[in-house]
Amino acid sequence: MFVGHYSVAFAAKSEQNRIPLWVLFIAVQFLDYIWATLVLLGIEKLRVIKGFTAGSMLDSYYHPYSHSLVGALIWSAFVALVYKKFWQAKASNWAALIVGLAVFSHWILDFIAHPRDLAIYDNKWKVGLGLWNYRGLEFGLEVALLAGGIVLYLAWNAISATRKKAVIGFGIALVIIQIGDTFVPRTPLSDRETAMGVWIFYTLFVVVAYLLEKGAPARILDYNPWSQR
Ligand SMILES: [Zn+2]
């Protein structure tokens, strides 16, 4: 699962919980940030094999710390706690819980897509429904999830028409990136290159999510010359 993870980030944001979209963008991919870091450190292991599954080249044969069920639960609780205690002292318990659930949603969506490479505990009892074996179906699910998440985001948040268009444009860009990832043939990257790519692309998306909600670009997006005197 790739861009489908962001559906949860979009859907989780509301006017009430006031969690920044960029925080949710980190939360839903937090397990992959840990994974990419541990792969770079040589602690977790990855093979990139052309045609490993129809929809992905990743053979994550050893990732107990980032992607076991127990690991995912611990990271989810950890991030919720950090958000509550250190990041935003005024955050409600409810908002912290949502951030924790956003982290855990990563494991659920990976469980649907991954072949049996997700351990329950340590490196034992591997599970995964393997939707990646059905390329079109998996792609369809990613896009449907993302579209659903964006629809909910637009419904639950009062934002200007211009910014709405920017959000939809970002969604379209994510779908195009997913098309490239799923359907465009390419020579496999090394494990370290893949991990670097995760850090670069995911962080780029976090920056876009930040710009969508605040800062100068948001003011420009909301600028309406007809309302000026
Ligand atoms: Zn993952």
PDB file of N, CA and C in Angstrom, residues 83-181:
ATOM      1  N   TYR A  83       2.370  13.029  20.830  1.00  0.00           N
ATOM      2  CA  TYR A  83       1.494  14.111  20.357  1.00  0.00           C
ATOM      3  C   TYR A  83       0.791  14.773  21.541  1.00  0.00           C
ATOM      4  N   LYS A  84       0.341  13.951  22.470  1.00  0.00           N
ATOM      5  CA  LYS A  84      -0.392  14.462  23.632  1.00  0.00           C
ATOM      6  C   LYS A  84       0.527  15.256  24.583  1.00  0.00           C
ATOM      7  N   LYS A  85       1.672  14.666  24.906  1.00  0.00           N
ATOM      8  CA  LYS A  85       2.494  15.238  25.971  1.00  0.00           C
ATOM      9  C   LYS A  85       3.442  16.325  25.499  1.00  0.00           C
ATOM     10  N   PHE A  86       4.078  16.066  24.373  1.00  0.00           N
ATOM     11  CA  PHE A  86       5.188  16.948  24.013  1.00  0.00           C
ATOM     12  C   PHE A  86       4.887  17.855  22.837  1.00  0.00           C
ATOM     13  N   TRP A  87       4.153  17.343  21.876  1.00  0.00           N
ATOM     14  CA  TRP A  87       3.973  18.126  20.665  1.00  0.00           C
ATOM     15  C   TRP A  87       2.990  19.259  20.888  1.00  0.00           C
ATOM     16  N   GLN A  88       1.820  18.879  21.392  1.00  0.00           N
ATOM     17  CA  GLN A  88       0.777  19.884  21.533  1.00  0.00           C
ATOM     18  C   GLN A  88       0.111  19.687  22.879  1.00  0.00           C
ATOM     19  N   ALA A  89       0.594  20.453  23.849  1.00  0.00           N
ATOM     20  CA  ALA A  89       0.155  20.252  25.229  1.00  0.00           C
ATOM     21  C   ALA A  89      -1.361  20.381  25.369  1.00  0.00           C
ATOM     22  N   LYS A  90      -1.949  21.212  24.489  1.00  0.00           N
ATOM     23  CA  LYS A  90      -3.385  21.439  24.610  1.00  0.00           C
ATOM     24  C   LYS A  90      -4.219  20.423  23.835  1.00  0.00           C
ATOM     25  N   ALA A  91      -3.533  19.463  23.194  1.00  0.00           N
ATOM     26  CA  ALA A  91      -4.269  18.475  22.406  1.00  0.00           C
ATOM     27  C   ALA A  91      -5.185  17.668  23.310  1.00  0.00           C
ATOM     28  N   SER A  92      -6.383  17.422  22.836  1.00  0.00           N
ATOM     29  CA  SER A  92      -7.314  16.625  23.619  1.00  0.00           C
ATOM     30  C   SER A  92      -6.897  15.160  23.553  1.00  0.00           C
ATOM     31  N   ASN A  93      -7.366  14.379  24.539  1.00  0.00           N
ATOM     32  CA  ASN A  93      -7.112  12.932  24.501  1.00  0.00           C
ATOM     33  C   ASN A  93      -7.660  12.342  23.210  1.00  0.00           C
ATOM     34  N   TRP A  94      -8.790  12.868  22.777  1.00  0.00           N
ATOM     35  CA  TRP A  94      -9.445  12.392  21.566  1.00  0.00           C
ATOM     36  C   TRP A  94      -8.533  12.588  20.359  1.00  0.00           C
ATOM     37  N   ALA A  95      -7.926  13.786  20.247  1.00  0.00           N
ATOM     38  CA  ALA A  95      -7.033  14.062  19.121  1.00  0.00           C
ATOM     39  C   ALA A  95      -5.812  13.147  19.159  1.00  0.00           C
ATOM     40  N   ALA A  96      -5.268  12.931  20.373  1.00  0.00           N
ATOM     41  CA  ALA A  96      -4.103  12.050  20.509  1.00  0.00           C
ATOM     42  C   ALA A  96      -4.462  10.622  20.106  1.00  0.00           C
ATOM     43  N   LEU A  97      -5.672  10.196  20.477  1.00  0.00           N
ATOM     44  CA  LEU A  97      -6.134   8.847  20.106  1.00  0.00           C
ATOM     45  C   LEU A  97      -6.241   8.728  18.583  1.00  0.00           C
ATOM     46  N   ILE A  98      -6.760   9.779  17.946  1.00  0.00           N
ATOM     47  CA  ILE A  98      -6.897   9.761  16.484  1.00  0.00           C
ATOM     48  C   ILE A  98      -5.518   9.645  15.825  1.00  0.00           C
ATOM     49  N   VAL A  99      -4.535  10.385  16.364  1.00  0.00           N
ATOM     50  CA  VAL A  99      -3.174  10.310  15.807  1.00  0.00           C
ATOM     51  C   VAL A  99      -2.623   8.883  15.969  1.00  0.00           C
ATOM     52  N   GLY A 100      -2.858   8.279  17.136  1.00  0.00           N
ATOM     53  CA  GLY A 100      -2.416   6.904  17.369  1.00  0.00           C
ATOM     54  C   GLY A 100      -3.083   5.922  16.418  1.00  0.00           C
ATOM     55  N   LEU A 101      -4.387   6.107  16.209  1.00  0.00           N
ATOM     56  CA  LEU A 101      -5.120   5.219  15.293  1.00  0.00           C
ATOM     57  C   LEU A 101      -4.640   5.405  13.854  1.00  0.00           C
ATOM     58  N   ALA A 102      -4.273   6.654  13.516  1.00  0.00           N
ATOM     59  CA  ALA A 102      -3.740   6.915  12.167  1.00  0.00           C
ATOM     60  C   ALA A 102      -2.444   6.129  11.960  1.00  0.00           C
ATOM     61  N   VAL A 103      -1.595   6.088  13.005  1.00  0.00           N
ATOM     62  CA  VAL A 103      -0.356   5.298  12.906  1.00  0.00           C
ATOM     63  C   VAL A 103      -0.710   3.823  12.696  1.00  0.00           C
ATOM     64  N   PHE A 104      -1.674   3.330  13.483  1.00  0.00           N
ATOM     65  CA  PHE A 104      -2.003   1.907  13.404  1.00  0.00           C
ATOM     66  C   PHE A 104      -2.687   1.538  12.083  1.00  0.00           C
ATOM     67  N   SER A 105      -3.392   2.510  11.491  1.00  0.00           N
ATOM     68  CA  SER A 105      -4.072   2.235  10.208  1.00  0.00           C
ATOM     69  C   SER A 105      -3.082   1.754   9.153  1.00  0.00           C
ATOM     70  N   HIS A 106      -1.825   2.178   9.285  1.00  0.00           N
ATOM     71  CA  HIS A 106      -0.798   1.755   8.327  1.00  0.00           C
ATOM     72  C   HIS A 106      -0.690   0.230   8.300  1.00  0.00           C
ATOM     73  N   TRP A 107      -0.709  -0.369   9.489  1.00  0.00           N
ATOM     74  CA  TRP A 107      -0.553  -1.835   9.570  1.00  0.00           C
ATOM     75  C   TRP A 107      -1.764  -2.534   8.947  1.00  0.00           C
ATOM     76  N   ILE A 108      -2.959  -1.999   9.221  1.00  0.00           N
ATOM     77  CA  ILE A 108      -4.187  -2.603   8.684  1.00  0.00           C
ATOM     78  C   ILE A 108      -4.164  -2.581   7.153  1.00  0.00           C
ATOM     79  N   LEU A 109      -3.806  -1.434   6.579  1.00  0.00           N
ATOM     80  CA  LEU A 109      -3.787  -1.322   5.116  1.00  0.00           C
ATOM     81  C   LEU A 109      -2.652  -2.153   4.517  1.00  0.00           C
ATOM     82  N   ASP A 110      -1.507  -2.190   5.197  1.00  0.00           N
ATOM     83  CA  ASP A 110      -0.416  -3.063   4.737  1.00  0.00           C
ATOM     84  C   ASP A 110      -0.848  -4.529   4.794  1.00  0.00           C
ATOM     85  N   PHE A 111      -1.614  -4.883   5.822  1.00  0.00           N
ATOM     86  CA  PHE A 111      -2.113  -6.261   5.980  1.00  0.00           C
ATOM     87  C   PHE A 111      -2.948  -6.672   4.760  1.00  0.00           C
ATOM     88  N   ILE A 112      -3.700  -5.736   4.215  1.00  0.00           N
ATOM     89  CA  ILE A 112      -4.516  -6.031   3.031  1.00  0.00           C
ATOM     90  C   ILE A 112      -3.627  -6.230   1.802  1.00  0.00           C
ATOM     91  N   ALA A 113      -2.618  -5.375   1.646  1.00  0.00           N
ATOM     92  CA  ALA A 113      -1.811  -5.368   0.422  1.00  0.00           C
ATOM     93  C   ALA A 113      -0.661  -6.375   0.435  1.00  0.00           C
ATOM     94  N   HIS A 114       0.019  -6.494   1.566  1.00  0.00           N
ATOM     95  CA  HIS A 114       1.263  -7.276   1.601  1.00  0.00           C
ATOM     96  C   HIS A 114       1.023  -8.776   1.444  1.00  0.00           C
ATOM     97  N   PRO A 115       1.970  -9.465   0.792  1.00  0.00           N
ATOM     98  CA  PRO A 115       1.964 -10.918   0.893  1.00  0.00           C
ATOM     99  C   PRO A 115       2.326 -11.283   2.336  1.00  0.00           C
ATOM    100  N   ARG A 116       2.319 -12.520   2.691  1.00  0.00           N
ATOM    101  CA  ARG A 116       2.523 -12.894   4.105  1.00  0.00           C
ATOM    102  C   ARG A 116       3.911 -12.518   4.611  1.00  0.00           C
ATOM    103  N   ASP A 117       4.105 -11.228   4.861  1.00  0.00           N
ATOM    104  CA  ASP A 117       5.409 -10.822   5.400  1.00  0.00           C
ATOM    105  C   ASP A 117       5.276 -10.009   6.693  1.00  0.00           C
ATOM    106  N   LEU A 118       4.031  -9.831   7.174  1.00  0.00           N
ATOM    107  CA  LEU A 118       3.837  -9.048   8.400  1.00  0.00           C
ATOM    108  C   LEU A 118       3.751 -10.000   9.591  1.00  0.00           C
ATOM    109  N   ALA A 119       4.756  -9.926  10.457  1.00  0.00           N
ATOM    110  CA  ALA A 119       4.767 -10.815  11.621  1.00  0.00           C
ATOM    111  C   ALA A 119       3.793 -10.307  12.679  1.00  0.00           C
ATOM    112  N   ILE A 120       3.267 -11.238  13.463  1.00  0.00           N
ATOM    113  CA  ILE A 120       2.442 -10.820  14.610  1.00  0.00           C
ATOM    114  C   ILE A 120       3.361 -10.287  15.705  1.00  0.00           C
ATOM    115  N   TYR A 121       4.420 -11.038  15.954  1.00  0.00           N
ATOM    116  CA  TYR A 121       5.353 -10.665  17.008  1.00  0.00           C
ATOM    117  C   TYR A 121       6.750 -11.060  16.549  1.00  0.00           C
ATOM    118  N   ASP A 122       7.749 -10.186  16.772  1.00  0.00           N
ATOM    119  CA  ASP A 122       9.119 -10.447  16.332  1.00  0.00           C
ATOM    120  C   ASP A 122       9.093 -10.799  14.841  1.00  0.00           C
ATOM    121  N   ASN A 123       9.624 -11.990  14.467  1.00  0.00           N
ATOM    122  CA  ASN A 123       9.591 -12.375  13.055  1.00  0.00           C
ATOM    123  C   ASN A 123       8.719 -13.615  12.876  1.00  0.00           C
ATOM    124  N   LYS A 124       7.744 -13.777  13.787  1.00  0.00           N
ATOM    125  CA  LYS A 124       6.956 -15.015  13.824  1.00  0.00           C
ATOM    126  C   LYS A 124       5.523 -14.804  13.345  1.00  0.00           C
ATOM    127  N   TRP A 125       4.896 -15.897  12.902  1.00  0.00           N
ATOM    128  CA  TRP A 125       3.475 -15.930  12.500  1.00  0.00           C
ATOM    129  C   TRP A 125       3.162 -14.823  11.506  1.00  0.00           C
ATOM    130  N   LYS A 126       3.632 -14.999  10.284  1.00  0.00           N
ATOM    131  CA  LYS A 126       3.473 -13.937   9.280  1.00  0.00           C
ATOM    132  C   LYS A 126       2.097 -13.985   8.620  1.00  0.00           C
ATOM    133  N   VAL A 127       1.552 -12.783   8.462  1.00  0.00           N
ATOM    134  CA  VAL A 127       0.224 -12.659   7.849  1.00  0.00           C
ATOM    135  C   VAL A 127       0.248 -11.609   6.748  1.00  0.00           C
ATOM    136  N   GLY A 128      -0.806 -11.578   5.960  1.00  0.00           N
ATOM    137  CA  GLY A 128      -0.945 -10.608   4.867  1.00  0.00           C
ATOM    138  C   GLY A 128      -1.888 -11.182   3.831  1.00  0.00           C
ATOM    139  N   LEU A 129      -2.881 -10.375   3.410  1.00  0.00           N
ATOM    140  CA  LEU A 129      -3.890 -10.885   2.473  1.00  0.00           C
ATOM    141  C   LEU A 129      -3.373 -10.920   1.038  1.00  0.00           C
ATOM    142  N   GLY A 130      -2.286 -10.191   0.765  1.00  0.00           N
ATOM    143  CA  GLY A 130      -1.628 -10.316  -0.541  1.00  0.00           C
ATOM    144  C   GLY A 130      -2.365  -9.699  -1.717  1.00  0.00           C
ATOM    145  N   LEU A 131      -3.052  -8.595  -1.490  1.00  0.00           N
ATOM    146  CA  LEU A 131      -3.756  -7.955  -2.618  1.00  0.00           C
ATOM    147  C   LEU A 131      -2.769  -7.473  -3.688  1.00  0.00           C
ATOM    148  N   TRP A 132      -1.498  -7.324  -3.315  1.00  0.00           N
ATOM    149  CA  TRP A 132      -0.474  -6.935  -4.282  1.00  0.00           C
ATOM    150  C   TRP A 132      -0.317  -7.968  -5.404  1.00  0.00           C
ATOM    151  N   ASN A 133      -0.845  -9.166  -5.178  1.00  0.00           N
ATOM    152  CA  ASN A 133      -0.811 -10.169  -6.246  1.00  0.00           C
ATOM    153  C   ASN A 133      -1.805  -9.859  -7.355  1.00  0.00           C
ATOM    154  N   TYR A 134      -2.709  -8.932  -7.090  1.00  0.00           N
ATOM    155  CA  TYR A 134      -3.718  -8.533  -8.084  1.00  0.00           C
ATOM    156  C   TYR A 134      -3.532  -7.050  -8.346  1.00  0.00           C
ATOM    157  N   ARG A 135      -2.721  -6.753  -9.356  1.00  0.00           N
ATOM    158  CA  ARG A 135      -2.238  -5.391  -9.546  1.00  0.00           C
ATOM    159  C   ARG A 135      -3.359  -4.369  -9.740  1.00  0.00           C
ATOM    160  N   GLY A 136      -4.284  -4.668 -10.658  1.00  0.00           N
ATOM    161  CA  GLY A 136      -5.371  -3.728 -10.945  1.00  0.00           C
ATOM    162  C   GLY A 136      -6.263  -3.504  -9.742  1.00  0.00           C
ATOM    163  N   LEU A 137      -6.553  -4.599  -9.044  1.00  0.00           N
ATOM    164  CA  LEU A 137      -7.439  -4.542  -7.880  1.00  0.00           C
ATOM    165  C   LEU A 137      -6.798  -3.705  -6.767  1.00  0.00           C
ATOM    166  N   GLU A 138      -5.506  -3.943  -6.536  1.00  0.00           N
ATOM    167  CA  GLU A 138      -4.802  -3.222  -5.476  1.00  0.00           C
ATOM    168  C   GLU A 138      -4.727  -1.740  -5.820  1.00  0.00           C
ATOM    169  N   PHE A 139      -4.428  -1.448  -7.083  1.00  0.00           N
ATOM    170  CA  PHE A 139      -4.374  -0.055  -7.527  1.00  0.00           C
ATOM    171  C   PHE A 139      -5.744   0.610  -7.334  1.00  0.00           C
ATOM    172  N   GLY A 140      -6.799  -0.120  -7.739  1.00  0.00           N
ATOM    173  CA  GLY A 140      -8.164   0.416  -7.596  1.00  0.00           C
ATOM    174  C   GLY A 140      -8.489   0.738  -6.154  1.00  0.00           C
ATOM    175  N   LEU A 141      -8.067  -0.132  -5.244  1.00  0.00           N
ATOM    176  CA  LEU A 141      -8.331   0.089  -3.819  1.00  0.00           C
ATOM    177  C   LEU A 141      -7.595   1.335  -3.324  1.00  0.00           C
ATOM    178  N   GLU A 142      -6.328   1.483  -3.713  1.00  0.00           N
ATOM    179  CA  GLU A 142      -5.539   2.652  -3.289  1.00  0.00           C
ATOM    180  C   GLU A 142      -6.230   3.946  -3.719  1.00  0.00           C
ATOM    181  N   VAL A 143      -6.652   3.987  -4.993  1.00  0.00           N
ATOM    182  CA  VAL A 143      -7.262   5.207  -5.538  1.00  0.00           C
ATOM    183  C   VAL A 143      -8.629   5.460  -4.894  1.00  0.00           C
ATOM    184  N   ALA A 144      -9.407   4.395  -4.727  1.00  0.00           N
ATOM    185  CA  ALA A 144     -10.736   4.549  -4.121  1.00  0.00           C
ATOM    186  C   ALA A 144     -10.609   5.059  -2.683  1.00  0.00           C
ATOM    187  N   LEU A 145      -9.661   4.493  -1.930  1.00  0.00           N
ATOM    188  CA  LEU A 145      -9.443   4.939  -0.550  1.00  0.00           C
ATOM    189  C   LEU A 145      -9.050   6.409  -0.521  1.00  0.00           C
ATOM    190  N   LEU A 146      -8.091   6.772  -1.368  1.00  0.00           N
ATOM    191  CA  LEU A 146      -7.605   8.151  -1.388  1.00  0.00           C
ATOM    192  C   LEU A 146      -8.736   9.117  -1.735  1.00  0.00           C
ATOM    193  N   ALA A 147      -9.507   8.779  -2.763  1.00  0.00           N
ATOM    194  CA  ALA A 147     -10.621   9.642  -3.178  1.00  0.00           C
ATOM    195  C   ALA A 147     -11.626   9.785  -2.040  1.00  0.00           C
ATOM    196  N   GLY A 148     -11.939   8.672  -1.373  1.00  0.00           N
ATOM    197  CA  GLY A 148     -12.881   8.710  -0.249  1.00  0.00           C
ATOM    198  C   GLY A 148     -12.372   9.599   0.870  1.00  0.00           C
ATOM    199  N   GLY A 149     -11.083   9.472   1.177  1.00  0.00           N
ATOM    200  CA  GLY A 149     -10.484  10.286   2.237  1.00  0.00           C
ATOM    201  C   GLY A 149     -10.548  11.763   1.912  1.00  0.00           C
ATOM    202  N   ILE A 150     -10.271  12.109   0.657  1.00  0.00           N
ATOM    203  CA  ILE A 150     -10.285  13.522   0.257  1.00  0.00           C
ATOM    204  C   ILE A 150     -11.714  14.074   0.284  1.00  0.00           C
ATOM    205  N   VAL A 151     -12.679  13.255  -0.122  1.00  0.00           N
ATOM    206  CA  VAL A 151     -14.085  13.689  -0.068  1.00  0.00           C
ATOM    207  C   VAL A 151     -14.468  14.012   1.378  1.00  0.00           C
ATOM    208  N   LEU A 152     -14.072  13.155   2.321  1.00  0.00           N
ATOM    209  CA  LEU A 152     -14.383  13.399   3.736  1.00  0.00           C
ATOM    210  C   LEU A 152     -13.663  14.650   4.244  1.00  0.00           C
ATOM    211  N   TYR A 153     -12.409  14.817   3.848  1.00  0.00           N
ATOM    212  CA  TYR A 153     -11.633  15.998   4.258  1.00  0.00           C
ATOM    213  C   TYR A 153     -12.335  17.274   3.812  1.00  0.00           C
ATOM    214  N   LEU A 154     -12.798  17.267   2.554  1.00  0.00           N
ATOM    215  CA  LEU A 154     -13.456  18.465   2.020  1.00  0.00           C
ATOM    216  C   LEU A 154     -14.810  18.685   2.675  1.00  0.00           C
ATOM    217  N   ALA A 155     -15.449  17.586   3.107  1.00  0.00           N
ATOM    218  CA  ALA A 155     -16.771  17.712   3.731  1.00  0.00           C
ATOM    219  C   ALA A 155     -16.668  18.211   5.168  1.00  0.00           C
ATOM    220  N   TRP A 156     -15.602  17.803   5.879  1.00  0.00           N
ATOM    221  CA  TRP A 156     -15.515  18.082   7.321  1.00  0.00           C
ATOM    222  C   TRP A 156     -14.716  19.334   7.655  1.00  0.00           C
ATOM    223  N   ASN A 157     -14.132  19.965   6.651  1.00  0.00           N
ATOM    224  CA  ASN A 157     -13.302  21.135   6.922  1.00  0.00           C
ATOM    225  C   ASN A 157     -13.764  22.313   6.070  1.00  0.00           C
ATOM    226  N   ALA A 158     -13.923  23.446   6.744  1.00  0.00           N
ATOM    227  CA  ALA A 158     -14.357  24.642   6.018  1.00  0.00           C
ATOM    228  C   ALA A 158     -13.149  25.260   5.329  1.00  0.00           C
ATOM    229  N   ILE A 159     -13.036  25.067   4.026  1.00  0.00           N
ATOM    230  CA  ILE A 159     -11.912  25.650   3.290  1.00  0.00           C
ATOM    231  C   ILE A 159     -12.425  26.323   2.029  1.00  0.00           C
ATOM    232  N   SER A 160     -11.643  27.284   1.569  1.00  0.00           N
ATOM    233  CA  SER A 160     -12.068  28.068   0.415  1.00  0.00           C
ATOM    234  C   SER A 160     -12.090  27.214  -0.852  1.00  0.00           C
ATOM    235  N   ALA A 161     -12.824  27.713  -1.847  1.00  0.00           N
ATOM    236  CA  ALA A 161     -12.947  26.983  -3.118  1.00  0.00           C
ATOM    237  C   ALA A 161     -11.588  26.798  -3.770  1.00  0.00           C
ATOM    238  N   THR A 162     -10.732  27.826  -3.664  1.00  0.00           N
ATOM    239  CA  THR A 162      -9.407  27.737  -4.303  1.00  0.00           C
ATOM    240  C   THR A 162      -8.566  26.665  -3.636  1.00  0.00           C
ATOM    241  N   ARG A 163      -8.626  26.638  -2.292  1.00  0.00           N
ATOM    242  CA  ARG A 163      -7.815  25.637  -1.597  1.00  0.00           C
ATOM    243  C   ARG A 163      -8.365  24.231  -1.833  1.00  0.00           C
ATOM    244  N   LYS A 164      -9.678  24.158  -1.994  1.00  0.00           N
ATOM    245  CA  LYS A 164     -10.305  22.882  -2.346  1.00  0.00           C
ATOM    246  C   LYS A 164      -9.677  22.334  -3.621  1.00  0.00           C
ATOM    247  N   LYS A 165      -9.529  23.234  -4.603  1.00  0.00           N
ATOM    248  CA  LYS A 165      -8.936  22.820  -5.878  1.00  0.00           C
ATOM    249  C   LYS A 165      -7.505  22.342  -5.678  1.00  0.00           C
ATOM    250  N   ALA A 166      -6.769  23.022  -4.791  1.00  0.00           N
ATOM    251  CA  ALA A 166      -5.378  22.622  -4.526  1.00  0.00           C
ATOM    252  C   ALA A 166      -5.330  21.224  -3.909  1.00  0.00           C
ATOM    253  N   VAL A 167      -6.277  20.942  -2.993  1.00  0.00           N
ATOM    254  CA  VAL A 167      -6.330  19.615  -2.356  1.00  0.00           C
ATOM    255  C   VAL A 167      -6.618  18.546  -3.416  1.00  0.00           C
ATOM    256  N   ILE A 168      -7.587  18.843  -4.291  1.00  0.00           N
ATOM    257  CA  ILE A 168      -7.937  17.881  -5.348  1.00  0.00           C
ATOM    258  C   ILE A 168      -6.748  17.695  -6.300  1.00  0.00           C
ATOM    259  N   GLY A 169      -6.067  18.797  -6.614  1.00  0.00           N
ATOM    260  CA  GLY A 169      -4.879  18.712  -7.473  1.00  0.00           C
ATOM    261  C   GLY A 169      -3.801  17.833  -6.852  1.00  0.00           C
ATOM    262  N   PHE A 170      -3.615  17.962  -5.537  1.00  0.00           N
ATOM    263  CA  PHE A 170      -2.641  17.129  -4.813  1.00  0.00           C
ATOM    264  C   PHE A 170      -3.052  15.658  -4.891  1.00  0.00           C
ATOM    265  N   GLY A 171      -4.360  15.419  -4.729  1.00  0.00           N
ATOM    266  CA  GLY A 171      -4.877  14.050  -4.832  1.00  0.00           C
ATOM    267  C   GLY A 171      -4.592  13.455  -6.200  1.00  0.00           C
ATOM    268  N   ILE A 172      -4.801  14.246  -7.249  1.00  0.00           N
ATOM    269  CA  ILE A 172      -4.544  13.776  -8.617  1.00  0.00           C
ATOM    270  C   ILE A 172      -3.052  13.474  -8.786  1.00  0.00           C
ATOM    271  N   ALA A 173      -2.192  14.352  -8.233  1.00  0.00           N
ATOM    272  CA  ALA A 173      -0.745  14.131  -8.317  1.00  0.00           C
ATOM    273  C   ALA A 173      -0.358  12.813  -7.639  1.00  0.00           C
ATOM    274  N   LEU A 174      -0.984  12.535  -6.477  1.00  0.00           N
ATOM    275  CA  LEU A 174      -0.693  11.278  -5.767  1.00  0.00           C
ATOM    276  C   LEU A 174      -1.120  10.071  -6.601  1.00  0.00           C
ATOM    277  N   VAL A 175      -2.261  10.194  -7.287  1.00  0.00           N
ATOM    278  CA  VAL A 175      -2.732   9.083  -8.139  1.00  0.00           C
ATOM    279  C   VAL A 175      -1.746   8.860  -9.284  1.00  0.00           C
ATOM    280  N   ILE A 176      -1.248   9.958  -9.883  1.00  0.00           N
ATOM    281  CA  ILE A 176      -0.278   9.830 -10.983  1.00  0.00           C
ATOM    282  C   ILE A 176       0.998   9.134 -10.485  1.00  0.00           C
ATOM    283  N   ILE A 177       1.439   9.511  -9.279  1.00  0.00           N
ATOM    284  CA  ILE A 177       2.632   8.869  -8.701  1.00  0.00           C
ATOM    285  C   ILE A 177       2.363   7.379  -8.464  1.00  0.00           C
ATOM    286  N   GLN A 178       1.138   7.064  -8.019  1.00  0.00           N
ATOM    287  CA  GLN A 178       0.783   5.653  -7.800  1.00  0.00           C
ATOM    288  C   GLN A 178       0.756   4.888  -9.123  1.00  0.00           C
ATOM    289  N   ILE A 179       0.259   5.538 -10.198  1.00  0.00           N
ATOM    290  CA  ILE A 179       0.259   4.894 -11.525  1.00  0.00           C
ATOM    291  C   ILE A 179       1.695   4.555 -11.917  1.00  0.00           C
ATOM    292  N   GLY A 180       2.598   5.519 -11.716  1.00  0.00           N
ATOM    293  CA  GLY A 180       4.005   5.293 -12.030  1.00  0.00           C
ATOM    294  C   GLY A 180       4.568   4.125 -11.232  1.00  0.00           C
ATOM    295  N   ASP A 181       4.229   4.093  -9.929  1.00  0.00           N
ATOM    296  CA  ASP A 181       4.764   3.055  -9.050  1.00  0.00           C
ATOM    297  C   ASP A 181       4.215   1.680  -9.419  1.00  0.00           C
TER     298      ASP A 181
END
